[in-house]
Amino acid sequence: MPTDQQIFDKICELLKPYNVKNKPILRTSGIMSDLEVDSTAVFDLIMELEDHYDISVPMEVISDVKTVGELVNAIQDLLQQ
Amino acid sequence: MSGAGGTDAETGSGLSIFSKYDPLKQRASVLEKVGVDPFDMTFDDIMGPTRGRIGNREIILAGTNNYLGLTYDEAAREAAKDAIDRHGTGTTGSRIANGTYVEHEQLERDLAAHLGKPSCIVFTTGYVTNLAAMAGLAGPNDVIFIDADAHACIIDGTRLATNKTTVRFRHNDPENLDRRLSRQAITDGGHALVVIEGLYSMFGDIAPIAEFAEVCERHGAYLYVDEAHSYGVFGPTGCGIAEAQGCLDKIDFYSGTFSKSLASVGGFCASRHPEFELLRKVMRPYMFTASAAPANICAAQAALDAIKTRPELRHNITARAAQLHAGLAEMGFDLCAPASPVIAVRRPNEAQAAMEWNWLLKEGVYVNLAVPPGTPQSSCLLRISVSAAHTEEDVNAILSRFKALQDNSAEIMGEMMRRLQASA
């Protein structure tokens, strides 16, 4: 089971190509509001996470996630199920 | 708290109810500065399936999804006029109240027979069709699997459904669906409903439906295919891509629209499960909206007859799509998929695509501007839809405008910069 930090690091790595203005990625960063990742790209990012961790992230979960930290928590919850 | 029309100061929030749309307002403002707003343009006249008029300029229509060009078909027009004479202009009620006419039932029987399914239900629009059928099918314990590039009406269908879980799989990737179906434990008596499209309307790429059907069969999942953009165009008898790939009988639920090849307004969903008829009593978007007007139903019926009896329409559109695709490819344009009735030209960014869209319109060719979030992979597209009514000369004219667009690229972009700077 990956640690909270490992999940955060993986998300930062996958976010890089979508973070076109190269803004600092914090747990409090809003994925769409601060990092300016558009909604289509968010879904692509989620699919990469799904494939990496071999999980399914339901769309209903994604709609509740606003920040990088919330995404870390959501992935951790799904991995524990 | 202020009532309707309250100002920012009155609400005390500092923001009006429209403030959330400020980013949209700014984006629309940029589009207006480069010329005609592509999402708010009006033709002064439509003269036929391939010609419109703005002012005194004649425009070649190359973005109307009029795939078989039947909106001006004589039989369809006569059928619509006759329906108005016999039944008036509207039904004023839903199918379960006073809105079912013999023509609705006849069209349902004929569409079902064409597709070889025991059941078919007609709806007021194609959008409503997917909303109603998906929400009616997926219960609280079921899981809906949708393609990553699914159309908005499919996404909205999942939102209206009472199920708790919707999972996306990679676009046109049966192997990825296979993995996700394996991962997702369907428990508590639930089922998997997999939703794909035949022809994807933004890129014009085609789904491997037969492979998806095999995956669904292996997992006991139900397969729902939206052939809105492919019904009438593909397959030996016009039943779409599933027919062309020899798997029409494997499709559990087959939806389509009247507003493309069927030259009208409305939609339908057919099923190989006779129990699908039960859904008439539970689908809210079917039960609580007015049924399709008689003129629309009868025009669609006439278009269906044309699909069944005029295979030359499919031959024409295939030939014109191949001609246009080959011409654009030869010029070096970045095309999103092999030749199909939808040909999408990828552009580098939204501003350039909008400026080029305006330029093409000025030069007499109407295509669609398609930009994020309505497009896959955040693409900016000039999207062309070919019609069986386009002639070889029409396609040559469209190609010549794209060649001129390419040749005048620097001038067009310079003009855009001047307009943006002038309005800044």
CSV table of C-alpha atoms in Angstrom, one decimal, chain B:
chain,number,residue,atom,x,y,z
B,1,MET,CA,-31.9,38.8,1.4
B,2,SER,CA,-33.0,40.5,-1.8
B,3,GLY,CA,-35.6,39.2,-4.2
B,4,ALA,CA,-35.2,38.4,-7.9
B,5,GLY,CA,-33.1,41.1,-9.6
B,6,GLY,CA,-31.3,42.0,-6.4
B,7,THR,CA,-28.1,43.9,-6.9
B,8,ASP,CA,-24.8,42.9,-5.5
B,9,ALA,CA,-25.1,45.5,-2.8
B,10,GLU,CA,-28.6,44.2,-1.8
B,11,THR,CA,-27.5,40.6,-1.5
B,12,GLY,CA,-24.6,41.6,0.6
B,13,SER,CA,-22.5,38.9,-1.0
B,14,GLY,CA,-20.7,41.3,-3.3
B,15,LEU,CA,-21.5,39.0,-6.2
B,16,SER,CA,-24.5,38.7,-8.4
B,17,ILE,CA,-26.1,35.4,-9.4
B,18,PHE,CA,-24.3,35.7,-12.7
B,19,SER,CA,-20.8,36.2,-11.3
B,20,LYS,CA,-20.0,32.6,-11.6
B,21,TYR,CA,-20.1,33.1,-15.4
B,22,ASP,CA,-17.5,35.8,-15.5
B,23,PRO,CA,-14.8,33.6,-17.0
B,24,LEU,CA,-17.3,32.5,-19.7
B,25,LYS,CA,-18.2,36.2,-20.3
B,26,GLN,CA,-14.5,37.0,-20.9
B,27,ARG,CA,-14.1,34.1,-23.2
B,28,ALA,CA,-17.2,35.1,-25.2
B,29,SER,CA,-15.9,38.6,-25.4
B,30,VAL,CA,-12.6,37.5,-27.0
B,31,LEU,CA,-14.6,35.5,-29.6
B,32,GLU,CA,-16.7,38.6,-30.4
B,33,LYS,CA,-13.6,40.7,-30.9
B,34,VAL,CA,-12.2,38.4,-33.6
B,35,GLY,CA,-15.5,38.5,-35.6
B,36,VAL,CA,-18.8,36.7,-35.7
B,37,ASP,CA,-19.5,34.7,-32.5
B,38,PRO,CA,-19.5,31.1,-33.8
B,39,PHE,CA,-21.9,30.0,-31.0
B,40,ASP,CA,-24.4,32.7,-31.7
B,41,MET,CA,-24.6,33.1,-35.5
B,42,THR,CA,-27.7,33.3,-37.6
B,43,PHE,CA,-28.4,32.5,-41.2
B,44,ASP,CA,-30.8,34.8,-43.0
B,45,ASP,CA,-32.0,31.9,-45.1
B,46,ILE,CA,-31.4,28.2,-45.6
B,47,MET,CA,-32.0,27.3,-49.2
B,48,GLY,CA,-31.3,23.6,-49.2
B,49,PRO,CA,-29.2,20.9,-47.4
B,50,THR,CA,-25.9,22.4,-48.6
B,51,ARG,CA,-26.7,26.1,-49.0
B,52,GLY,CA,-27.5,29.0,-46.7
B,53,ARG,CA,-27.4,32.8,-47.0
B,54,ILE,CA,-26.0,35.5,-44.8
B,55,GLY,CA,-26.9,38.9,-46.2
B,56,ASN,CA,-26.3,38.6,-49.9
B,57,ARG,CA,-23.6,36.0,-49.5
B,58,GLU,CA,-24.3,32.3,-50.4
B,59,ILE,CA,-22.6,29.9,-47.9
B,60,ILE,CA,-21.8,26.3,-48.5
B,61,LEU,CA,-23.1,24.4,-45.4
B,62,ALA,CA,-20.4,22.0,-44.3
B,63,GLY,CA,-21.2,21.8,-40.6
B,64,THR,CA,-24.9,20.8,-40.3
B,65,ASN,CA,-24.8,17.0,-39.7
B,66,ASN,CA,-27.3,16.7,-42.5
B,67,TYR,CA,-25.6,13.5,-43.5
B,68,LEU,CA,-28.0,12.2,-46.0
B,69,GLY,CA,-29.2,15.7,-47.1
B,70,LEU,CA,-32.8,14.7,-46.6
B,71,THR,CA,-34.1,17.8,-44.9
B,72,TYR,CA,-35.3,19.1,-48.3
B,73,ASP,CA,-36.3,15.6,-49.7
B,74,GLU,CA,-39.6,16.0,-51.4
B,75,ALA,CA,-41.2,13.0,-49.7
B,76,ALA,CA,-40.1,14.1,-46.3
B,77,ARG,CA,-41.5,17.6,-46.8
B,78,GLU,CA,-44.8,16.3,-48.2
B,79,ALA,CA,-45.1,13.9,-45.3
B,80,ALA,CA,-44.5,16.7,-42.8
B,81,LYS,CA,-47.0,19.0,-44.5
B,82,ASP,CA,-49.6,16.3,-44.8
B,83,ALA,CA,-49.2,15.5,-41.1
B,84,ILE,CA,-49.8,19.1,-40.2
B,85,ASP,CA,-53.0,19.1,-42.3
B,86,ARG,CA,-54.3,16.0,-40.6
B,87,HIS,CA,-53.1,16.4,-37.0
B,88,GLY,CA,-52.2,20.1,-36.5
B,89,THR,CA,-48.8,21.5,-35.4
B,90,GLY,CA,-48.3,19.9,-32.0
B,91,THR,CA,-49.4,17.1,-29.7
B,92,THR,CA,-49.8,19.3,-26.6
B,93,GLY,CA,-49.1,16.3,-24.4
B,94,SER,CA,-46.7,13.5,-23.4
B,95,ARG,CA,-46.8,10.0,-24.7
B,96,ILE,CA,-48.6,8.7,-21.6
B,97,ALA,CA,-51.3,11.4,-21.8
B,98,ASN,CA,-52.7,12.5,-25.1
B,99,GLY,CA,-49.4,12.5,-27.1
B,100,THR,CA,-49.4,9.1,-28.7
B,101,TYR,CA,-50.6,9.1,-32.3
B,102,VAL,CA,-50.7,6.1,-34.7
B,103,GLU,CA,-47.7,7.7,-36.5
B,104,HIS,CA,-45.6,7.5,-33.3
B,105,GLU,CA,-46.4,3.8,-33.0
B,106,GLN,CA,-45.9,3.1,-36.7
B,107,LEU,CA,-42.5,4.7,-36.7
B,108,GLU,CA,-41.5,2.6,-33.6
B,109,ARG,CA,-42.6,-0.6,-35.3
B,110,ASP,CA,-40.6,0.3,-38.5
B,111,LEU,CA,-37.4,1.4,-36.7
B,112,ALA,CA,-37.6,-1.8,-34.6
B,113,ALA,CA,-38.1,-3.9,-37.7
B,114,HIS,CA,-35.2,-2.2,-39.5
B,115,LEU,CA,-32.9,-2.8,-36.6
B,116,GLY,CA,-34.2,-6.4,-36.0
B,117,LYS,CA,-35.2,-5.6,-32.4
B,118,PRO,CA,-38.5,-6.5,-30.7
B,119,SER,CA,-38.8,-3.1,-29.0
B,120,CYS,CA,-38.3,0.5,-29.9
B,121,ILE,CA,-39.4,3.7,-28.1
B,122,VAL,CA,-39.5,7.1,-29.8
B,123,PHE,CA,-38.6,10.3,-27.8
B,124,THR,CA,-38.9,14.0,-28.4
B,125,THR,CA,-35.2,14.6,-29.0
B,126,GLY,CA,-32.0,12.6,-29.3
B,127,TYR,CA,-30.7,14.2,-26.1
B,128,VAL,CA,-33.8,13.2,-24.2
B,129,THR,CA,-33.5,9.7,-25.6
B,130,ASN,CA,-30.2,9.0,-23.8
B,131,LEU,CA,-31.2,10.8,-20.7
B,132,ALA,CA,-34.4,8.8,-20.4
B,133,ALA,CA,-33.2,5.3,-21.4
B,134,MET,CA,-29.9,5.4,-19.3
B,135,ALA,CA,-31.7,6.8,-16.2
B,136,GLY,CA,-34.5,4.2,-16.7
B,137,LEU,CA,-32.1,1.3,-17.0
B,138,ALA,CA,-29.5,1.9,-14.3
B,139,GLY,CA,-30.8,1.2,-10.8
B,140,PRO,CA,-29.2,2.0,-7.4
B,141,ASN,CA,-27.0,-1.2,-7.5
B,142,ASP,CA,-25.9,-0.9,-11.1
B,143,VAL,CA,-22.6,0.5,-12.4
B,144,ILE,CA,-22.5,2.6,-15.6
B,145,PHE,CA,-19.3,2.4,-17.7
B,146,ILE,CA,-18.9,5.2,-20.2
B,147,ASP,CA,-16.3,5.9,-22.9
B,148,ALA,CA,-14.0,8.8,-21.9
B,149,ASP,CA,-15.1,10.8,-24.9
B,150,ALA,CA,-18.8,10.3,-24.3
B,151,HIS,CA,-21.3,13.0,-25.5
B,152,ALA,CA,-22.8,15.4,-23.0
B,153,CYS,CA,-26.2,13.6,-23.2
B,154,ILE,CA,-24.6,10.3,-22.0
B,155,ILE,CA,-22.8,12.1,-19.1
B,156,ASP,CA,-26.1,13.8,-18.2
B,157,GLY,CA,-27.8,10.4,-18.5
B,158,THR,CA,-25.5,9.1,-15.8
B,159,ARG,CA,-26.3,12.1,-13.6
B,160,LEU,CA,-30.0,11.5,-13.9
B,161,ALA,CA,-29.7,7.8,-13.1
B,162,THR,CA,-30.3,6.6,-9.6
B,163,ASN,CA,-27.1,4.5,-9.5
B,164,LYS,CA,-24.2,5.5,-7.3
B,165,THR,CA,-21.3,4.7,-9.6
B,166,THR,CA,-20.2,5.8,-13.0
B,167,VAL,CA,-16.8,4.7,-14.3
B,168,ARG,CA,-15.0,6.0,-17.4
B,169,PHE,CA,-12.8,3.8,-19.6
B,170,ARG,CA,-10.2,4.9,-22.1
B,171,HIS,CA,-11.7,6.1,-25.4
B,172,ASN,CA,-12.4,3.3,-28.0
B,173,ASP,CA,-10.3,0.8,-25.9
B,174,PRO,CA,-12.1,-2.5,-25.3
B,175,GLU,CA,-9.1,-3.9,-23.4
B,176,ASN,CA,-9.2,-1.0,-21.0
B,177,LEU,CA,-13.0,-1.7,-20.5
B,178,ASP,CA,-12.1,-5.3,-19.9
B,179,ARG,CA,-9.7,-4.4,-17.1
B,180,ARG,CA,-12.2,-2.0,-15.5
B,181,LEU,CA,-15.1,-4.5,-15.6
B,182,SER,CA,-12.7,-7.0,-13.9
B,183,ARG,CA,-11.7,-4.5,-11.2
B,184,GLN,CA,-15.2,-3.3,-10.5
B,185,ALA,CA,-17.0,-5.8,-8.3
B,186,ILE,CA,-20.7,-5.7,-9.3
B,187,THR,CA,-22.4,-6.7,-6.1
B,188,ASP,CA,-25.8,-6.6,-4.4
B,189,GLY,CA,-27.5,-7.9,-7.5
B,190,GLY,CA,-26.3,-5.0,-9.6
B,191,HIS,CA,-25.5,-5.1,-13.3
B,192,ALA,CA,-23.0,-3.3,-15.5
B,193,LEU,CA,-24.3,-1.0,-18.3
B,194,VAL,CA,-21.6,-0.1,-20.8
B,195,VAL,CA,-22.3,2.9,-23.0
B,196,ILE,CA,-20.4,3.7,-26.2
B,197,GLU,CA,-21.0,5.6,-29.4
B,198,GLY,CA,-20.7,4.3,-33.0
B,199,LEU,CA,-19.2,7.4,-34.6
B,200,TYR,CA,-17.8,10.0,-32.3
B,201,SER,CA,-19.0,13.4,-33.4
B,202,MET,CA,-16.0,15.5,-32.5
B,203,PHE,CA,-13.1,13.6,-34.1
B,204,GLY,CA,-15.2,11.4,-36.4
B,205,ASP,CA,-13.5,8.2,-35.2
B,206,ILE,CA,-15.3,4.9,-35.2
B,207,ALA,CA,-15.7,2.5,-32.2
B,208,PRO,CA,-14.7,-1.1,-32.4
B,209,ILE,CA,-18.2,-2.1,-31.4
B,210,ALA,CA,-17.8,-5.8,-32.2
B,211,GLU,CA,-14.8,-6.0,-29.8
B,212,PHE,CA,-16.7,-4.1,-27.1
B,213,ALA,CA,-19.6,-6.6,-27.6
B,214,GLU,CA,-17.3,-9.5,-26.9
B,215,VAL,CA,-15.9,-7.9,-23.7
B,216,CYS,CA,-19.5,-7.2,-22.5
B,217,GLU,CA,-20.6,-10.8,-23.3
B,218,ARG,CA,-17.6,-12.1,-21.3
B,219,HIS,CA,-18.5,-10.1,-18.2
B,220,GLY,CA,-22.3,-10.3,-18.5
B,221,ALA,CA,-22.5,-6.6,-19.0
B,222,TYR,CA,-25.3,-4.9,-21.0
B,223,LEU,CA,-24.1,-2.9,-24.1
B,224,TYR,CA,-25.8,0.4,-25.0
B,225,VAL,CA,-24.7,2.0,-28.3
B,226,ASP,CA,-25.5,5.5,-29.4
B,227,GLU,CA,-25.5,5.5,-33.2
B,228,ALA,CA,-26.8,9.1,-33.5
B,229,HIS,CA,-24.1,10.0,-36.1
B,230,SER,CA,-23.9,6.7,-37.9
B,231,TYR,CA,-27.5,5.4,-38.3
B,232,GLY,CA,-28.4,5.7,-42.0
B,233,VAL,CA,-24.8,6.3,-43.0
B,234,PHE,CA,-23.0,3.0,-42.3
B,235,GLY,CA,-23.9,-0.7,-42.9
B,236,PRO,CA,-25.3,-2.5,-45.9
B,237,THR,CA,-28.9,-1.4,-45.0
B,238,GLY,CA,-28.0,1.8,-43.1
B,239,CYS,CA,-28.3,0.4,-39.6
B,240,GLY,CA,-25.0,1.9,-38.6
B,241,ILE,CA,-21.6,0.8,-37.5
B,242,ALA,CA,-22.8,-2.2,-35.5
B,243,GLU,CA,-24.4,-3.5,-38.7
B,244,ALA,CA,-21.2,-2.8,-40.6
B,245,GLN,CA,-19.2,-4.7,-38.1
B,246,GLY,CA,-21.7,-7.6,-38.1
B,247,CYS,CA,-22.7,-7.3,-34.4
B,248,LEU,CA,-26.1,-5.6,-34.5
B,249,ASP,CA,-27.7,-8.5,-32.8
B,250,LYS,CA,-25.3,-8.3,-29.9
B,251,ILE,CA,-26.4,-4.7,-29.0
B,252,ASP,CA,-28.7,-4.7,-26.0
B,253,PHE,CA,-29.8,-1.0,-26.4
B,254,TYR,CA,-29.4,1.0,-29.6
B,255,SER,CA,-30.1,4.7,-29.6
B,256,GLY,CA,-30.3,7.3,-32.4
B,257,THR,CA,-31.6,10.7,-33.3
B,258,PHE,CA,-33.9,12.0,-36.0
B,259,SER,CA,-31.8,15.2,-36.3
B,260,LYS,CA,-29.0,13.8,-38.4
B,261,SER,CA,-29.8,11.2,-41.1
B,262,LEU,CA,-33.5,11.1,-40.3
B,263,ALA,CA,-33.8,14.8,-41.2
B,264,SER,CA,-36.2,15.8,-38.4
B,265,VAL,CA,-36.2,16.3,-34.6
B,266,GLY,CA,-36.6,13.5,-32.2
B,267,GLY,CA,-34.9,10.3,-31.1
B,268,PHE,CA,-35.3,6.6,-30.5
B,269,CYS,CA,-34.0,3.7,-28.5
B,270,ALA,CA,-34.4,0.1,-29.6
B,271,SER,CA,-33.7,-3.0,-27.6
B,272,ARG,CA,-33.3,-6.8,-28.1
B,273,HIS,CA,-35.1,-7.2,-24.7
B,274,PRO,CA,-38.9,-7.1,-25.1
B,275,GLU,CA,-39.0,-6.0,-21.4
B,276,PHE,CA,-37.7,-2.6,-22.5
B,277,GLU,CA,-41.3,-1.7,-23.2
B,278,LEU,CA,-41.8,-1.5,-19.4
B,279,LEU,CA,-39.6,1.6,-19.3
B,280,ARG,CA,-42.4,3.6,-20.8
B,281,LYS,CA,-43.9,3.6,-17.4
B,282,VAL,CA,-40.8,4.8,-15.5
B,283,MET,CA,-38.7,7.1,-17.7
B,284,ARG,CA,-39.4,10.6,-16.5
B,285,PRO,CA,-38.0,12.4,-19.6
B,286,TYR,CA,-40.5,10.3,-21.6
B,287,MET,CA,-43.5,10.7,-19.3
B,288,PHE,CA,-43.2,14.3,-18.5
B,289,THR,CA,-42.5,16.1,-21.8
B,290,ALA,CA,-44.6,16.7,-24.9
B,291,SER,CA,-44.2,14.0,-27.6
B,292,ALA,CA,-42.7,14.8,-30.9
B,293,ALA,CA,-44.9,16.8,-33.3
B,294,PRO,CA,-46.7,14.9,-36.0
B,295,ALA,CA,-44.7,16.7,-38.7
B,296,ASN,CA,-41.4,15.7,-37.2
B,297,ILE,CA,-42.6,12.0,-36.8
B,298,CYS,CA,-43.8,11.8,-40.4
B,299,ALA,CA,-40.7,13.5,-41.9
B,300,ALA,CA,-38.6,11.0,-40.0
B,301,GLN,CA,-40.8,8.2,-41.3
B,302,ALA,CA,-40.2,9.4,-44.9
B,303,ALA,CA,-36.4,9.7,-44.2
B,304,LEU,CA,-36.4,6.1,-42.9
B,305,ASP,CA,-38.0,4.9,-46.1
B,306,ALA,CA,-35.3,6.7,-48.0
B,307,ILE,CA,-32.6,5.0,-45.9
B,308,LYS,CA,-34.1,1.6,-46.7
B,309,THR,CA,-34.6,2.2,-50.4
B,310,ARG,CA,-31.9,4.6,-51.5
B,311,PRO,CA,-28.4,3.0,-50.9
B,312,GLU,CA,-26.9,5.6,-53.3
B,313,LEU,CA,-27.2,8.1,-50.5
B,314,ARG,CA,-24.6,6.1,-48.5
B,315,HIS,CA,-22.4,5.7,-51.6
B,316,ASN,CA,-22.5,9.5,-52.2
B,317,ILE,CA,-21.5,10.4,-48.7
B,318,THR,CA,-18.7,7.8,-48.5
B,319,ALA,CA,-17.3,9.1,-51.8
B,320,ARG,CA,-17.5,12.8,-50.8
B,321,ALA,CA,-16.0,12.1,-47.3
B,322,ALA,CA,-13.1,10.2,-48.9
B,323,GLN,CA,-12.5,13.1,-51.4
B,324,LEU,CA,-12.5,15.8,-48.7
B,325,HIS,CA,-10.3,13.8,-46.3
B,326,ALA,CA,-7.8,13.0,-49.0
B,327,GLY,CA,-7.6,16.6,-50.2
B,328,LEU,CA,-7.1,18.0,-46.7
B,329,ALA,CA,-4.5,15.3,-45.8
B,330,GLU,CA,-2.6,16.2,-49.0
B,331,MET,CA,-2.4,19.8,-47.9
B,332,GLY,CA,-0.9,18.6,-44.7
B,333,PHE,CA,-3.7,19.5,-42.3
B,334,ASP,CA,-3.7,17.6,-39.0
B,335,LEU,CA,-6.8,15.4,-39.2
B,336,CYS,CA,-8.1,13.6,-36.1
B,337,ALA,CA,-9.3,10.3,-37.7
B,338,PRO,CA,-9.5,8.4,-41.0
B,339,ALA,CA,-12.2,9.4,-43.5
B,340,SER,CA,-15.8,9.5,-42.2
B,341,PRO,CA,-18.7,11.9,-42.6
B,342,VAL,CA,-17.2,13.9,-39.7
B,343,ILE,CA,-13.7,15.3,-40.6
B,344,ALA,CA,-12.0,17.3,-37.8
B,345,VAL,CA,-9.1,19.5,-38.5
B,346,ARG,CA,-6.9,20.1,-35.4
B,347,ARG,CA,-5.8,23.7,-34.8
B,348,PRO,CA,-3.1,24.9,-32.4
B,349,ASN,CA,-5.3,27.1,-30.1
B,350,GLU,CA,-8.8,28.5,-29.6
B,351,ALA,CA,-8.0,32.0,-30.8
B,352,GLN,CA,-6.5,30.8,-34.1
B,353,ALA,CA,-9.3,28.4,-34.6
B,354,ALA,CA,-11.9,31.1,-34.0
B,355,MET,CA,-10.2,33.5,-36.4
B,356,GLU,CA,-9.9,30.8,-39.1
B,357,TRP,CA,-13.6,29.9,-38.5
B,358,ASN,CA,-14.5,33.5,-39.2
B,359,TRP,CA,-12.3,33.7,-42.2
B,360,LEU,CA,-13.9,30.5,-43.7
B,361,LEU,CA,-17.4,31.9,-43.2
B,362,LYS,CA,-16.4,35.2,-44.8
B,363,GLU,CA,-15.1,33.1,-47.7
B,364,GLY,CA,-18.4,31.3,-48.0
B,365,VAL,CA,-17.9,28.0,-46.1
B,366,TYR,CA,-19.7,27.2,-42.8
B,367,VAL,CA,-18.0,24.6,-40.6
B,368,ASN,CA,-18.2,24.1,-36.8
B,369,LEU,CA,-15.8,25.6,-34.4
B,370,ALA,CA,-15.3,23.0,-31.6
B,371,VAL,CA,-13.3,24.0,-28.5
B,372,PRO,CA,-12.7,22.7,-24.9
B,373,PRO,CA,-14.4,21.5,-22.7
B,374,GLY,CA,-16.7,20.2,-25.5
B,375,THR,CA,-13.8,18.4,-27.2
B,376,PRO,CA,-11.6,15.4,-26.4
B,377,GLN,CA,-8.0,16.0,-25.4
B,378,SER,CA,-8.7,19.7,-25.0
B,379,SER,CA,-8.5,20.0,-28.8
B,380,CYS,CA,-9.4,23.1,-30.9
B,381,LEU,CA,-11.1,22.0,-34.1
B,382,LEU,CA,-12.5,23.1,-37.3
B,383,ARG,CA,-15.1,20.4,-37.7
B,384,ILE,CA,-16.6,19.5,-41.0
B,385,SER,CA,-19.6,17.3,-41.6
B,386,VAL,CA,-20.1,15.9,-45.1
B,387,SER,CA,-23.5,15.4,-46.7
B,388,ALA,CA,-24.7,13.0,-49.4
B,389,ALA,CA,-26.1,16.1,-51.0
B,390,HIS,CA,-22.6,17.7,-51.4
B,391,THR,CA,-21.4,17.4,-55.0
B,392,GLU,CA,-17.8,16.8,-56.1
B,393,GLU,CA,-17.7,20.5,-57.0
B,394,ASP,CA,-18.9,21.5,-53.5
B,395,VAL,CA,-16.1,19.5,-51.9
B,396,ASN,CA,-13.6,21.0,-54.3
B,397,ALA,CA,-14.9,24.5,-53.3
B,398,ILE,CA,-14.4,23.6,-49.6
B,399,LEU,CA,-10.9,22.3,-50.3
B,400,SER,CA,-10.0,25.5,-52.2
B,401,ARG,CA,-11.0,27.6,-49.2
B,402,PHE,CA,-8.9,25.5,-46.9
B,403,LYS,CA,-6.0,25.9,-49.3
B,404,ALA,CA,-6.4,29.6,-49.2
B,405,LEU,CA,-6.7,29.5,-45.4
B,406,GLN,CA,-3.3,27.8,-45.3
B,407,ASP,CA,-1.8,30.2,-47.8
B,408,ASN,CA,-3.1,33.3,-46.0
B,409,SER,CA,-2.3,32.0,-42.5
B,410,ALA,CA,0.1,34.8,-41.6
B,411,GLU,CA,-2.2,37.5,-42.8
B,412,ILE,CA,-5.2,36.0,-40.9
B,413,MET,CA,-3.3,35.8,-37.7
B,414,GLY,CA,-2.0,39.3,-38.1
B,415,GLU,CA,-5.5,40.6,-38.5
B,416,MET,CA,-6.6,38.8,-35.4
B,417,MET,CA,-3.8,40.4,-33.4
B,418,ARG,CA,-4.7,43.8,-34.7
B,419,ARG,CA,-8.4,43.3,-33.7
B,420,LEU,CA,-7.5,42.1,-30.2
B,421,GLN,CA,-5.1,44.9,-29.6
B,422,ALA,CA,-7.6,47.5,-30.9
B,423,SER,CA,-10.2,46.3,-28.5
B,424,ALA,CA,-7.9,45.8,-25.5
